[in-house]
Coordinates of C-alpha atoms in Angstrom, one line a residue:
Chain A
M1 CA 62.5 196.8 -30.8
Q2 CA 60.2 195.0 -29.0
A3 CA 57.1 197.6 -29.2
L4 CA 57.3 197.5 -32.4
D5 CA 57.3 193.5 -32.5
A6 CA 54.1 194.1 -31.0
I7 CA 52.5 197.0 -33.0
V8 CA 53.1 195.2 -36.4
Q9 CA 52.2 192.0 -34.8
Y10 CA 48.7 192.8 -33.4
Y11 CA 48.4 195.9 -36.2
N12 CA 44.4 195.0 -36.2
Y13 CA 44.3 195.8 -32.6
A14 CA 46.7 198.5 -33.0
I15 CA 44.3 200.3 -35.6
T16 CA 41.3 199.1 -33.1
I17 CA 43.2 201.1 -30.4
F18 CA 43.9 203.9 -32.8
L19 CA 39.7 204.4 -34.4
M20 CA 38.8 203.9 -30.5
V21 CA 40.4 206.8 -29.4
S22 CA 40.3 209.0 -32.3
G23 CA 36.9 208.7 -31.7
L24 CA 36.7 209.4 -28.8
Y25 CA 38.5 212.3 -28.7
I26 CA 36.5 213.6 -31.6
V27 CA 33.2 213.3 -29.8
I28 CA 35.5 215.8 -26.7
A29 CA 37.1 217.7 -28.9
S30 CA 35.0 219.0 -31.2
G31 CA 31.9 221.5 -30.6
N32 CA 29.7 220.9 -34.1
M33 CA 27.6 218.5 -33.4
I34 CA 28.0 216.5 -36.9
K35 CA 31.0 216.3 -35.9
K36 CA 30.7 214.6 -32.8
I37 CA 28.0 212.0 -34.1
V38 CA 30.7 211.2 -36.7
G39 CA 33.0 210.5 -34.0
L40 CA 30.7 208.4 -32.5
S41 CA 30.5 206.7 -35.0
L42 CA 34.1 206.2 -35.3
F43 CA 34.4 205.0 -32.1
Q44 CA 31.5 202.3 -32.3
T45 CA 32.8 201.7 -36.0
S46 CA 36.1 200.4 -33.8
V47 CA 34.6 197.8 -32.0
Y48 CA 32.7 195.8 -34.6
L49 CA 36.8 195.5 -35.8
L50 CA 37.3 195.0 -32.3
Y51 CA 35.6 191.7 -32.5
I52 CA 35.5 190.9 -36.0
S53 CA 39.3 190.6 -35.3
A54 CA 38.7 187.8 -32.7
G55 CA 36.5 185.8 -34.2
K56 CA 39.1 185.0 -37.4
I57 CA 41.5 182.0 -37.5
L58 CA 44.8 182.8 -39.5
G59 CA 44.2 180.2 -42.4
G60 CA 39.9 179.3 -41.2
T61 CA 37.8 179.5 -44.2
A62 CA 33.8 180.5 -44.1
P63 CA 32.7 178.1 -41.3
I64 CA 30.3 176.3 -44.1
I65 CA 30.8 172.2 -43.8
D66 CA 33.7 170.7 -45.7
P67 CA 34.8 167.8 -45.8
K68 CA 38.1 169.8 -47.4
Y69 CA 38.4 171.8 -45.2
T70 CA 39.3 171.3 -41.4
I71 CA 39.8 175.3 -39.6
Y72 CA 36.9 177.4 -39.4
S73 CA 36.4 181.3 -38.6
N74 CA 34.5 181.6 -35.7
P75 CA 30.4 183.3 -37.1
L76 CA 29.3 184.7 -33.9
P77 CA 31.1 187.3 -33.7
H78 CA 30.1 188.6 -37.6
V79 CA 26.6 188.1 -36.4
L80 CA 27.4 189.8 -33.3
I81 CA 28.5 192.6 -35.0
L82 CA 25.8 192.8 -37.8
T83 CA 23.2 193.4 -34.6
A84 CA 25.7 196.4 -33.7
I85 CA 25.9 197.5 -36.9
V86 CA 22.0 197.8 -37.3
V87 CA 22.0 200.1 -33.6
G88 CA 25.5 202.1 -34.7
V89 CA 23.2 203.2 -38.0
A90 CA 19.7 203.8 -35.7
T91 CA 22.2 206.1 -33.2
V92 CA 23.5 207.7 -35.8
A93 CA 20.1 208.4 -37.9
L94 CA 18.3 209.6 -34.8
G95 CA 21.8 211.7 -33.9
L96 CA 21.6 213.7 -37.1
A97 CA 17.3 213.9 -36.9
I98 CA 18.2 215.4 -33.5
V99 CA 21.2 217.8 -34.8
A100 CA 18.6 218.9 -38.0
R101 CA 16.2 219.5 -35.8
I102 CA 18.3 221.9 -33.6
H103 CA 19.2 223.4 -36.0
E104 CA 15.2 224.2 -37.2
A105 CA 15.4 225.5 -33.5
Y106 CA 18.7 227.4 -32.2
G107 CA 19.7 228.2 -36.4
T108 CA 23.9 226.7 -35.3
I109 CA 25.2 223.7 -34.6
E110 CA 27.9 224.6 -32.7
E111 CA 27.5 223.9 -29.0
D112 CA 29.3 226.9 -27.6
E113 CA 27.1 229.3 -29.6
I114 CA 23.8 227.7 -27.8
F115 CA 25.3 227.0 -24.3
E116 CA 26.0 230.8 -24.6
E117 CA 22.5 232.0 -25.7
N118 CA 20.6 229.6 -23.1
G119 CA 22.9 229.7 -20.2
L120 CA 22.8 225.7 -20.6
Chain B
M1 CA 6.7 180.1 -30.4
S2 CA 3.6 179.9 -32.5
A3 CA 4.8 177.4 -34.3
A4 CA 6.3 175.8 -31.4
T5 CA 3.3 175.7 -29.2
A6 CA 1.0 174.6 -32.2
A7 CA 3.2 171.4 -32.8
A8 CA 2.4 170.7 -28.7
G9 CA -0.9 171.8 -29.0
H10 CA -1.5 174.4 -26.3
F11 CA 0.5 176.6 -24.8
V12 CA 0.7 177.2 -20.9
L13 CA 1.1 180.8 -20.2
G14 CA 3.4 179.9 -17.6
E15 CA 5.7 178.4 -19.2
H16 CA 5.9 181.4 -21.6
L17 CA 6.7 184.9 -19.3
P18 CA 9.6 186.1 -19.5
I19 CA 9.8 186.1 -23.4
L20 CA 6.1 187.4 -23.0
I21 CA 7.5 189.7 -20.7
V22 CA 8.9 191.3 -23.9
V23 CA 7.4 190.3 -26.7
T24 CA 3.5 191.9 -25.7
P25 CA 4.8 195.9 -25.1
L26 CA 6.6 195.5 -28.5
L27 CA 3.9 193.7 -30.5
A28 CA 1.7 196.5 -28.8
A29 CA 4.0 198.9 -30.5
G30 CA 3.8 198.1 -33.6
V31 CA 0.5 198.1 -33.2
T32 CA 0.4 200.9 -32.1
T33 CA 2.5 203.1 -34.9
L34 CA -0.5 202.2 -37.7
L35 CA -2.5 204.4 -35.4
R36 CA -4.3 207.8 -36.1
N37 CA -5.9 208.7 -32.6
G38 CA -4.1 209.6 -29.2
R39 CA -6.2 207.7 -27.1
V40 CA -6.8 204.7 -28.5
A41 CA -2.9 204.7 -28.3
W42 CA -3.3 205.4 -24.4
F43 CA -5.6 202.3 -24.3
I44 CA -3.2 199.8 -25.8
S45 CA -0.5 201.3 -23.6
L46 CA -2.9 201.7 -21.3
A47 CA -4.2 197.7 -21.5
V48 CA -0.9 196.9 -22.0
S49 CA 1.3 198.0 -18.8
W50 CA -1.6 196.9 -16.2
F51 CA -1.3 193.1 -18.3
L52 CA 2.7 193.2 -17.3
P53 CA 2.6 193.4 -13.3
I54 CA 0.7 190.1 -13.4
L55 CA 2.3 188.6 -15.6
S56 CA 6.5 190.1 -13.5
A57 CA 4.0 188.9 -10.2
M58 CA 3.6 185.1 -11.9
L59 CA 7.3 185.2 -12.6
I60 CA 8.1 186.0 -8.5
L61 CA 5.3 183.2 -7.6
Q62 CA 7.4 181.6 -9.8
V63 CA 10.5 182.2 -8.6
Q64 CA 9.9 181.1 -5.0
E65 CA 9.4 177.9 -5.9
K66 CA 12.0 176.9 -8.2
G67 CA 14.7 179.3 -8.0
I68 CA 16.1 180.0 -11.4
V69 CA 13.4 180.0 -14.8
S70 CA 14.6 179.7 -17.6
Y71 CA 13.9 180.1 -20.9
A72 CA 16.1 178.8 -24.1
L73 CA 15.0 181.8 -27.1
G74 CA 13.5 179.4 -30.0
G75 CA 14.0 176.1 -28.2
W76 CA 18.8 176.4 -28.8
A77 CA 19.4 175.6 -25.3
P78 CA 22.0 177.8 -23.2
P79 CA 24.5 178.6 -23.7
I80 CA 24.7 178.4 -27.4
G81 CA 21.1 180.4 -28.2
I82 CA 20.2 183.1 -26.1
E83 CA 18.8 182.3 -22.0
Y84 CA 16.8 184.7 -20.3
R85 CA 17.4 183.6 -17.5
V86 CA 15.2 185.0 -14.4
D87 CA 16.2 184.1 -10.9
I88 CA 14.8 186.7 -8.3
V89 CA 17.1 189.6 -8.4
N90 CA 15.3 190.3 -11.7
A91 CA 11.9 189.1 -11.0
F92 CA 12.2 191.9 -8.1
V93 CA 13.3 194.2 -10.8
L94 CA 10.5 193.5 -13.7
F95 CA 8.3 193.8 -11.0
I96 CA 9.5 197.1 -10.2
V97 CA 9.3 198.3 -13.7
T98 CA 5.9 197.4 -15.4
S99 CA 4.5 198.6 -11.7
V100 CA 6.1 201.4 -13.0
G101 CA 4.4 202.1 -16.1
A102 CA 0.6 200.6 -14.5
I103 CA 0.9 203.1 -11.6
A104 CA 2.3 205.6 -14.6
M105 CA -0.4 205.0 -17.0
P106 CA -3.5 206.7 -16.4
Y107 CA -1.3 209.9 -15.7
A108 CA -0.1 209.9 -19.8
L109 CA -3.5 210.9 -20.2
M110 CA -4.0 214.6 -19.8
S111 CA -0.5 215.0 -19.7
V112 CA 0.5 214.1 -22.8
E113 CA -2.8 216.3 -24.9
R114 CA -0.6 218.8 -22.8
D115 CA 2.9 218.0 -24.2
I116 CA 2.5 216.4 -27.4
D117 CA 0.8 217.5 -30.6
E118 CA -2.3 215.7 -31.5
E119 CA -0.9 214.2 -34.6
D120 CA 2.7 212.8 -32.6
R121 CA 0.3 211.6 -29.6
P122 CA -0.2 207.8 -31.8
W123 CA 3.8 207.4 -32.1
F124 CA 5.1 209.2 -28.2
Y125 CA 3.4 206.2 -26.7
A126 CA 4.8 203.2 -29.4
I127 CA 7.7 204.8 -28.1
Y128 CA 7.1 205.1 -24.9
L129 CA 6.5 201.1 -25.0
L130 CA 8.9 200.3 -27.0
A131 CA 11.2 202.0 -24.1
L132 CA 9.6 199.2 -22.0
T133 CA 10.8 196.7 -24.1
G134 CA 13.9 197.4 -23.9
L135 CA 14.2 197.5 -19.8
L136 CA 12.2 194.8 -19.8
G137 CA 14.6 192.7 -22.2
M138 CA 17.4 193.5 -20.0
T139 CA 16.1 192.8 -16.7
V140 CA 15.3 190.0 -18.4
T141 CA 18.2 188.5 -20.0
G142 CA 20.8 186.2 -19.1
D143 CA 23.4 187.1 -22.7
A144 CA 25.3 189.2 -21.6
F145 CA 24.9 190.8 -25.6
N146 CA 22.0 190.8 -25.4
I147 CA 21.7 193.2 -22.8
F148 CA 23.3 195.8 -25.4
V149 CA 21.0 195.7 -27.9
F150 CA 18.2 195.3 -25.7
M151 CA 19.7 199.0 -23.6
E152 CA 19.9 200.5 -26.8
I153 CA 16.5 200.4 -28.3
S154 CA 15.4 201.9 -24.5
S155 CA 18.8 204.4 -25.3
L156 CA 16.9 205.3 -28.3
A157 CA 14.1 205.0 -27.5
M158 CA 14.4 207.1 -24.6
Y159 CA 16.2 209.4 -26.6
V160 CA 12.5 210.2 -28.9
L161 CA 11.0 210.5 -25.5
I162 CA 13.3 213.6 -24.7
A163 CA 12.9 215.3 -27.6
M164 CA 9.9 215.2 -27.5
G165 CA 9.8 218.0 -24.7
R166 CA 7.7 221.3 -25.7
D167 CA 10.9 223.4 -24.7
K168 CA 13.6 223.5 -27.0
R169 CA 16.3 222.6 -25.1
A170 CA 14.8 219.2 -24.5
L171 CA 16.3 218.5 -28.0
I172 CA 19.7 220.2 -26.9
A173 CA 18.8 217.2 -23.0
A174 CA 18.8 215.1 -26.2
Y175 CA 21.5 214.8 -28.0
Q176 CA 23.6 215.1 -24.9
Y177 CA 22.1 212.1 -23.6
L178 CA 22.2 210.6 -27.3
I179 CA 26.0 210.9 -27.6
M180 CA 27.4 209.7 -24.1
G181 CA 24.7 207.2 -23.3
T182 CA 26.4 205.6 -26.6
V183 CA 29.6 206.2 -25.2
G184 CA 28.7 204.6 -22.5
A185 CA 26.9 201.0 -24.1
T186 CA 29.6 200.9 -26.5
F187 CA 32.1 201.8 -23.3
F188 CA 29.9 198.3 -22.7
V189 CA 30.4 196.4 -25.8
I190 CA 33.8 196.4 -25.9
G191 CA 34.3 194.8 -21.9
V192 CA 31.9 192.4 -23.0
G193 CA 33.8 192.3 -26.6
F194 CA 36.8 191.6 -24.1
L195 CA 34.9 188.9 -22.2
Y196 CA 34.0 186.6 -25.3
I197 CA 37.5 186.9 -26.5
T198 CA 38.7 185.3 -22.5
T199 CA 36.0 183.1 -21.7
G200 CA 34.7 182.1 -25.7
S201 CA 31.0 182.3 -24.0
L202 CA 28.8 185.3 -23.3
N203 CA 25.9 183.3 -21.9
L204 CA 25.8 185.7 -18.6
A205 CA 26.3 182.2 -16.0
D206 CA 28.5 180.3 -18.4
I207 CA 30.7 183.3 -18.2
A208 CA 31.2 183.5 -14.1
L209 CA 32.3 179.6 -14.7
R210 CA 34.4 180.4 -17.1
I211 CA 35.9 183.7 -15.7
G212 CA 38.1 181.7 -12.9
P213 CA 40.3 179.7 -14.4
A214 CA 40.1 182.6 -17.5
F215 CA 41.3 184.8 -14.6
A216 CA 44.1 182.9 -13.9
E217 CA 45.7 182.8 -16.7
S218 CA 46.4 186.4 -17.4
S219 CA 44.1 188.8 -15.4
P220 CA 44.7 192.4 -17.4
P221 CA 42.0 191.7 -20.7
I222 CA 39.9 190.4 -17.8
M223 CA 40.5 193.8 -15.5
A224 CA 40.2 196.1 -18.6
A225 CA 36.9 194.3 -19.3
L226 CA 35.7 195.0 -15.8
A227 CA 36.4 198.7 -16.3
F228 CA 34.7 199.0 -19.5
L229 CA 32.0 197.8 -17.9
V230 CA 31.7 199.4 -14.9
V231 CA 32.3 203.3 -16.7
G232 CA 29.8 202.3 -19.7
I233 CA 27.4 201.1 -17.1
S234 CA 28.0 204.7 -15.0
L235 CA 27.7 206.8 -17.5
K236 CA 24.2 204.3 -17.9
L237 CA 23.8 205.1 -14.5
A238 CA 24.3 208.9 -14.2
L239 CA 27.4 208.0 -11.6
F240 CA 28.4 211.1 -10.4
P241 CA 30.3 212.5 -12.1
L242 CA 29.0 210.9 -15.6
H243 CA 25.5 212.5 -14.7
V244 CA 25.8 215.7 -16.9
W245 CA 22.9 214.4 -19.5
L246 CA 21.2 213.2 -16.6
P247 CA 19.5 216.8 -15.5
N248 CA 18.3 218.7 -18.5
A249 CA 16.9 215.6 -19.9
Y250 CA 14.6 215.1 -16.8
A251 CA 14.2 218.4 -17.0
F252 CA 13.6 219.6 -20.3
A253 CA 11.4 215.5 -21.5
P254 CA 7.6 215.8 -21.5
S255 CA 6.2 215.1 -17.7
F256 CA 4.9 211.3 -18.3
A257 CA 8.3 210.7 -20.3
T258 CA 9.8 212.4 -16.4
V259 CA 8.1 210.9 -14.1
F260 CA 8.9 206.9 -16.3
L261 CA 12.3 207.0 -17.4
A262 CA 13.6 208.8 -13.6
A263 CA 11.6 205.9 -12.1
T264 CA 13.1 203.0 -14.3
A265 CA 15.7 204.2 -16.5
T266 CA 18.7 204.3 -14.3
K267 CA 16.7 201.3 -11.5
V268 CA 17.8 198.9 -14.5
A269 CA 21.7 200.4 -15.5
V270 CA 22.2 199.3 -11.7
Y271 CA 20.1 196.3 -11.3
V272 CA 22.8 196.3 -15.1
L273 CA 25.7 197.0 -12.5
L274 CA 24.8 194.7 -10.2
R275 CA 24.3 191.7 -12.0
I276 CA 28.1 192.0 -13.9
Y277 CA 29.9 193.1 -11.2
F278 CA 28.2 190.8 -8.3
S279 CA 26.6 187.3 -10.7
V280 CA 30.0 188.1 -13.4
F281 CA 33.3 188.9 -11.9
G282 CA 32.0 188.7 -8.3
T283 CA 31.7 184.5 -8.4
A284 CA 35.3 183.9 -8.9
I285 CA 37.2 187.0 -8.7
T286 CA 37.4 188.7 -4.9
L287 CA 35.7 192.0 -5.4
S288 CA 37.6 193.5 -2.5
D289 CA 41.2 192.9 -4.1
L290 CA 39.8 195.1 -6.8
P291 CA 40.4 199.2 -7.2
V292 CA 36.5 198.9 -8.5
T293 CA 35.9 199.4 -3.9
E294 CA 36.8 202.4 -3.5
M295 CA 36.6 203.9 -7.0
L296 CA 32.9 202.9 -6.5
L297 CA 32.4 204.4 -2.5
L298 CA 34.4 207.8 -3.4
L299 CA 31.9 208.5 -6.2
S300 CA 28.7 207.9 -4.0
L301 CA 29.6 209.7 -1.1
A302 CA 31.0 212.3 -3.9
A303 CA 26.9 212.5 -5.7
M304 CA 25.3 212.1 -2.2
F305 CA 27.2 215.5 -0.7
V306 CA 27.7 217.3 -4.3
A307 CA 24.3 216.2 -6.1
S308 CA 22.2 217.6 -3.2
I309 CA 24.0 220.5 -2.9
L310 CA 23.5 221.4 -6.9
A311 CA 20.0 220.3 -5.5
I312 CA 19.6 223.5 -3.4
Y313 CA 20.7 226.4 -5.8
E314 CA 18.0 225.0 -9.1
D315 CA 15.4 227.3 -9.4
S316 CA 13.4 224.9 -11.9
I317 CA 12.1 222.2 -9.4
A318 CA 12.3 219.7 -12.2
R319 CA 16.3 220.2 -12.2
M320 CA 15.9 219.7 -8.9
L321 CA 15.0 216.6 -8.7
A322 CA 16.4 215.4 -10.8
F323 CA 19.9 216.2 -9.2
S324 CA 18.3 215.1 -5.7
S325 CA 18.3 211.7 -8.0
V326 CA 22.1 211.9 -9.0
A327 CA 22.4 212.1 -5.1
Q328 CA 19.6 208.8 -4.7
I329 CA 21.6 207.0 -7.9
G330 CA 24.5 207.5 -4.9
Y331 CA 22.8 205.4 -1.9
I332 CA 22.2 202.7 -4.4
T333 CA 25.7 202.4 -5.3
L334 CA 26.7 203.0 -2.1
G335 CA 25.5 199.7 -1.0
I336 CA 27.1 197.6 -3.5
A337 CA 30.4 199.7 -3.0
L338 CA 29.7 198.0 0.5
A339 CA 29.0 194.6 -0.7
N340 CA 27.2 193.1 2.1
T341 CA 23.5 191.7 2.7
S342 CA 22.7 194.5 5.1
G343 CA 24.2 196.6 2.6
V344 CA 23.3 195.4 -0.8
A345 CA 19.3 195.0 0.3
G346 CA 19.8 198.3 1.3
S347 CA 20.5 198.7 -2.0
A348 CA 18.3 196.4 -3.7
V349 CA 15.2 198.5 -1.6
H350 CA 16.5 201.9 -2.6
L351 CA 15.6 200.9 -5.8
M352 CA 11.8 200.0 -5.3
N353 CA 11.4 202.6 -2.8
H354 CA 13.5 205.4 -4.4
A355 CA 11.3 204.8 -7.9
A356 CA 8.5 205.2 -6.3
M357 CA 9.6 208.4 -4.2
K358 CA 11.1 210.1 -7.6
A359 CA 8.1 209.2 -9.5
A360 CA 5.3 210.5 -7.0
L361 CA 7.1 214.0 -6.6
F362 CA 8.1 214.4 -10.7
A363 CA 4.4 213.0 -11.5
A364 CA 3.7 215.7 -8.6
I365 CA 6.1 218.8 -10.1
G366 CA 4.7 217.6 -13.4
A367 CA 1.0 218.9 -12.1
V368 CA 2.2 221.6 -10.9
V369 CA 3.5 222.7 -14.5
Y370 CA 0.2 221.3 -15.8
R371 CA -2.0 224.0 -14.4
A372 CA 0.7 227.3 -13.5
G373 CA 3.0 227.0 -16.3
T374 CA 6.1 226.4 -14.9
S375 CA 8.4 224.7 -12.0
R376 CA 9.7 227.5 -10.8
V377 CA 10.1 227.6 -6.7
S378 CA 10.0 231.8 -7.6
E379 CA 7.1 231.9 -9.1
L380 CA 5.1 228.8 -7.5
G381 CA 4.8 230.9 -4.0
G382 CA 1.4 229.8 -2.0
I383 CA 0.9 226.9 -5.0
G384 CA 0.1 224.7 -1.9
H385 CA -2.5 226.2 -1.0
K386 CA -4.1 225.9 -4.5
M387 CA -3.2 222.2 -5.2
P388 CA -3.2 221.1 -1.9
I389 CA -3.3 217.4 -3.3
T390 CA -1.4 217.5 -5.4
M391 CA 1.4 218.8 -3.1
G392 CA 0.2 217.2 0.1
A393 CA 1.9 214.6 -2.2
F394 CA 4.6 216.4 -3.5
V395 CA 5.6 216.9 0.4
V396 CA 4.9 213.3 1.9
A397 CA 7.4 212.2 -0.8
G398 CA 9.9 214.7 0.0
L399 CA 10.1 213.0 3.2
S400 CA 10.5 210.0 2.2
I401 CA 13.6 211.9 0.7
I402 CA 15.1 213.0 3.8
G403 CA 14.2 209.6 5.1
V404 CA 11.9 211.0 7.7
P405 CA 11.3 206.9 10.1
G406 CA 7.7 206.1 8.4
T407 CA 8.5 206.7 4.8
A408 CA 9.9 204.1 2.3
G409 CA 13.4 206.1 2.8
F410 CA 13.4 205.7 5.9
I411 CA 14.5 201.8 5.0
S412 CA 16.8 202.2 2.8
K413 CA 18.6 204.5 4.8
W414 CA 18.4 202.3 7.4
Y415 CA 19.7 199.4 5.8
L416 CA 22.6 201.4 4.2
G417 CA 23.8 202.2 7.7
V418 CA 23.7 199.1 9.2
G419 CA 25.5 197.4 5.7
A420 CA 28.5 200.5 6.8
I421 CA 28.2 199.7 10.0
E422 CA 28.8 195.5 9.6
H423 CA 31.7 196.8 7.1
G424 CA 33.2 199.0 10.1
W425 CA 32.5 201.8 8.3
W426 CA 31.3 204.2 11.0
S427 CA 32.1 207.0 9.0
V428 CA 30.4 205.5 5.6
A429 CA 26.9 205.9 8.1
F430 CA 27.3 209.1 9.5
L431 CA 28.2 210.3 6.6
I432 CA 24.4 208.3 5.2
V433 CA 23.0 211.0 7.7
A434 CA 24.9 214.3 7.2
S435 CA 23.5 213.7 3.4
S436 CA 19.8 213.5 4.5
L437 CA 20.0 216.6 6.4
I438 CA 20.9 218.2 3.0
S439 CA 17.5 217.0 1.3
V440 CA 16.0 218.6 3.9
I441 CA 17.4 222.1 3.0
Y442 CA 16.2 221.5 -0.9
I443 CA 12.6 220.3 0.5
G444 CA 12.2 222.4 2.4
R445 CA 12.8 224.9 0.4
V446 CA 9.9 224.5 -2.0
V447 CA 8.1 223.8 0.9
E448 CA 8.4 227.4 2.4
A449 CA 8.2 229.2 -1.6
A450 CA 4.4 226.6 -1.5
Y451 CA 2.7 227.4 1.9
F452 CA 4.5 229.5 3.7
Q453 CA 5.0 232.3 0.4
P454 CA 2.2 235.0 -0.9
V455 CA 0.2 232.8 -3.6
S456 CA 2.2 234.8 -6.4
E457 CA 0.8 235.1 -10.1
A458 CA 1.5 231.1 -11.7
S459 CA 0.0 230.2 -8.6
Q460 CA -3.4 232.4 -8.4
K461 CA -5.2 230.4 -11.8
A462 CA -3.6 226.8 -11.1
S463 CA -5.9 223.8 -9.1
D464 CA -5.4 220.1 -9.0
P465 CA -5.0 218.5 -12.2
P466 CA -7.5 215.9 -13.7
L467 CA -9.1 213.1 -11.7
T468 CA -6.0 210.7 -13.7
M469 CA -3.8 212.4 -13.3
L470 CA -4.6 212.5 -9.5
A471 CA -4.8 209.1 -9.3
S472 CA -1.3 208.4 -10.3
I473 CA 0.2 210.4 -8.5
L474 CA -1.2 209.3 -4.9
V475 CA -1.2 206.1 -5.6
F476 CA 3.2 206.7 -5.5
T477 CA 3.0 208.5 -1.9
G478 CA 0.9 205.9 -1.2
L479 CA 3.0 203.1 -1.6
T480 CA 5.9 205.6 -0.3
I481 CA 4.4 205.6 3.0
Y482 CA 3.2 201.6 2.8
I483 CA 6.8 200.5 2.2
G484 CA 8.0 202.9 5.0
L485 CA 5.5 201.3 7.6
D486 CA 4.7 197.6 6.4
T487 CA 8.2 196.0 5.4
S488 CA 7.6 192.7 5.8
W489 CA 7.4 191.9 1.9
S490 CA 9.4 194.7 1.1
G491 CA 12.4 194.4 3.0
Q492 CA 12.2 190.5 2.6
L493 CA 12.8 190.3 -1.0
A494 CA 15.1 192.5 -0.4
E495 CA 16.6 191.0 1.8
Q496 CA 16.4 187.4 -0.6
V497 CA 17.5 189.9 -3.5
A498 CA 21.0 190.4 -1.9
A499 CA 21.2 186.9 -0.4
V500 CA 21.3 185.7 -4.1
L501 CA 24.1 188.3 -4.9
V502 CA 25.9 188.4 -2.0
G503 CA 25.7 184.6 -1.3
G504 CA 27.6 183.7 -4.3
L505 CA 30.6 186.3 -3.7
S506 CA 34.2 184.1 -3.4
R507 CA 36.2 186.2 -0.3

């Protein structure tokens, strides 16, 4: 019961952990190179959620100073994650570009087929 | 920068060294992308690569005078603003990375003309400069999230450099490296996130002040942060058994990219580990209480033996050298596990020594591939008679890998051995010597083929490479001998580095 309470109370972290683990699982378990990249992207996205959750303060508003409000959310995680999103997009773009080149060179994007043929 | 200095009316180079060392290659990368001529792009890269060691040498002098050089980016004072913070540790690493770039650049001219198509050459140099920017940025910055950003700049650039290899297996190598490298970087940023959540700061020096009270209040998130950071960085530095990406990446990348990456990329990752482990966690938490020490020790020893043995069975000399790199990284992390002044000095000095000798070896093998078209031991019989200078350099640098007295490798192993004995681990000191004997086998195998076997078909047409390539090989090789004979400045620097890192540890 206590564990369930904790999950409900911190459901944002529960989602983060779920995304993190499933993303990483796809990266490890899938042999399809595009699926691997999708898993990787999911894994990175979970980190965005981790940071954003930490920056949100319940009842807090956008960090624009106004006499009517006293509680503000922390803006820094948002800025950091904007940067991380750019990094993530660049990684996925480069990854997919390399997979496209692999498809041109080998005619497949299944890892086991490529490894078998080339003795890697 | 320009607005601030224009307002002040004058610009003092010495005040802006930390940012210049990052911005110079970054701007040059931008300029290079606009070019269509590979030789002009090479010349710009050469000019930048030769300028940077001057900046880093000036930084070392400043640091020895002042202790710590702190640069507030955009004038925003730390810990809120991003701080570039240079002490003797990263000044030393900056000097290694910039020097490797400077020495390797002449090699690039002919090597890149063979490995890269004409229209791609300016792009290749632009990406090299971006990789350099990322590595220097990781080293110079004092901000945890900034390390992540620069880590990804350098890594993305490296994936491209590797993918540009002629062999189609280079694509697979780049892909594997991209997957594992991104997982590593994401682990790193999760660790940074935990540190930020628990301490409320991203500035490494500031985190070091806050982490003690935070650890006393609640230790599990800090332990989780340490675990994520160490595993993430270990993926980047190819600590055994997280090294799987490395052999193919080094074997199939264009020769120049291999020389540069092998000598710098893992070294900068080691620096980040040193910084996070000693300067952030070590100041507040007694490291010997954490399981991480035993883990590092065991994995280091496993790297030294397993990777060395794998190197023996490799037919491709490039892959053999890559496995040897994994083994050598084991020596570096062994010094970190020892966590005493001699051990860490051994790690620090081995950063430089391994950079010099591995660059020499990979450059020599790159030259062999340039002339003979193969790096397989079985096809390179008698190559030593056809390429006497190149293979001579290979033998000298190989002796340094083994750790023969008078070469750089001996100095590193000496420090590590002393560190192990000071720690009371005699068996570890013995294992350091034992693992060196394995390297005798794999280096010896190449020497045997090169000098004592009949001249093969591939070797027949080979001769020493063009002068620009030879110059780089000889300077790298000369350095391994010079560092091995004259330890006055390298040993002294490494001991200063170790004193800074180990001096702040809580016992």
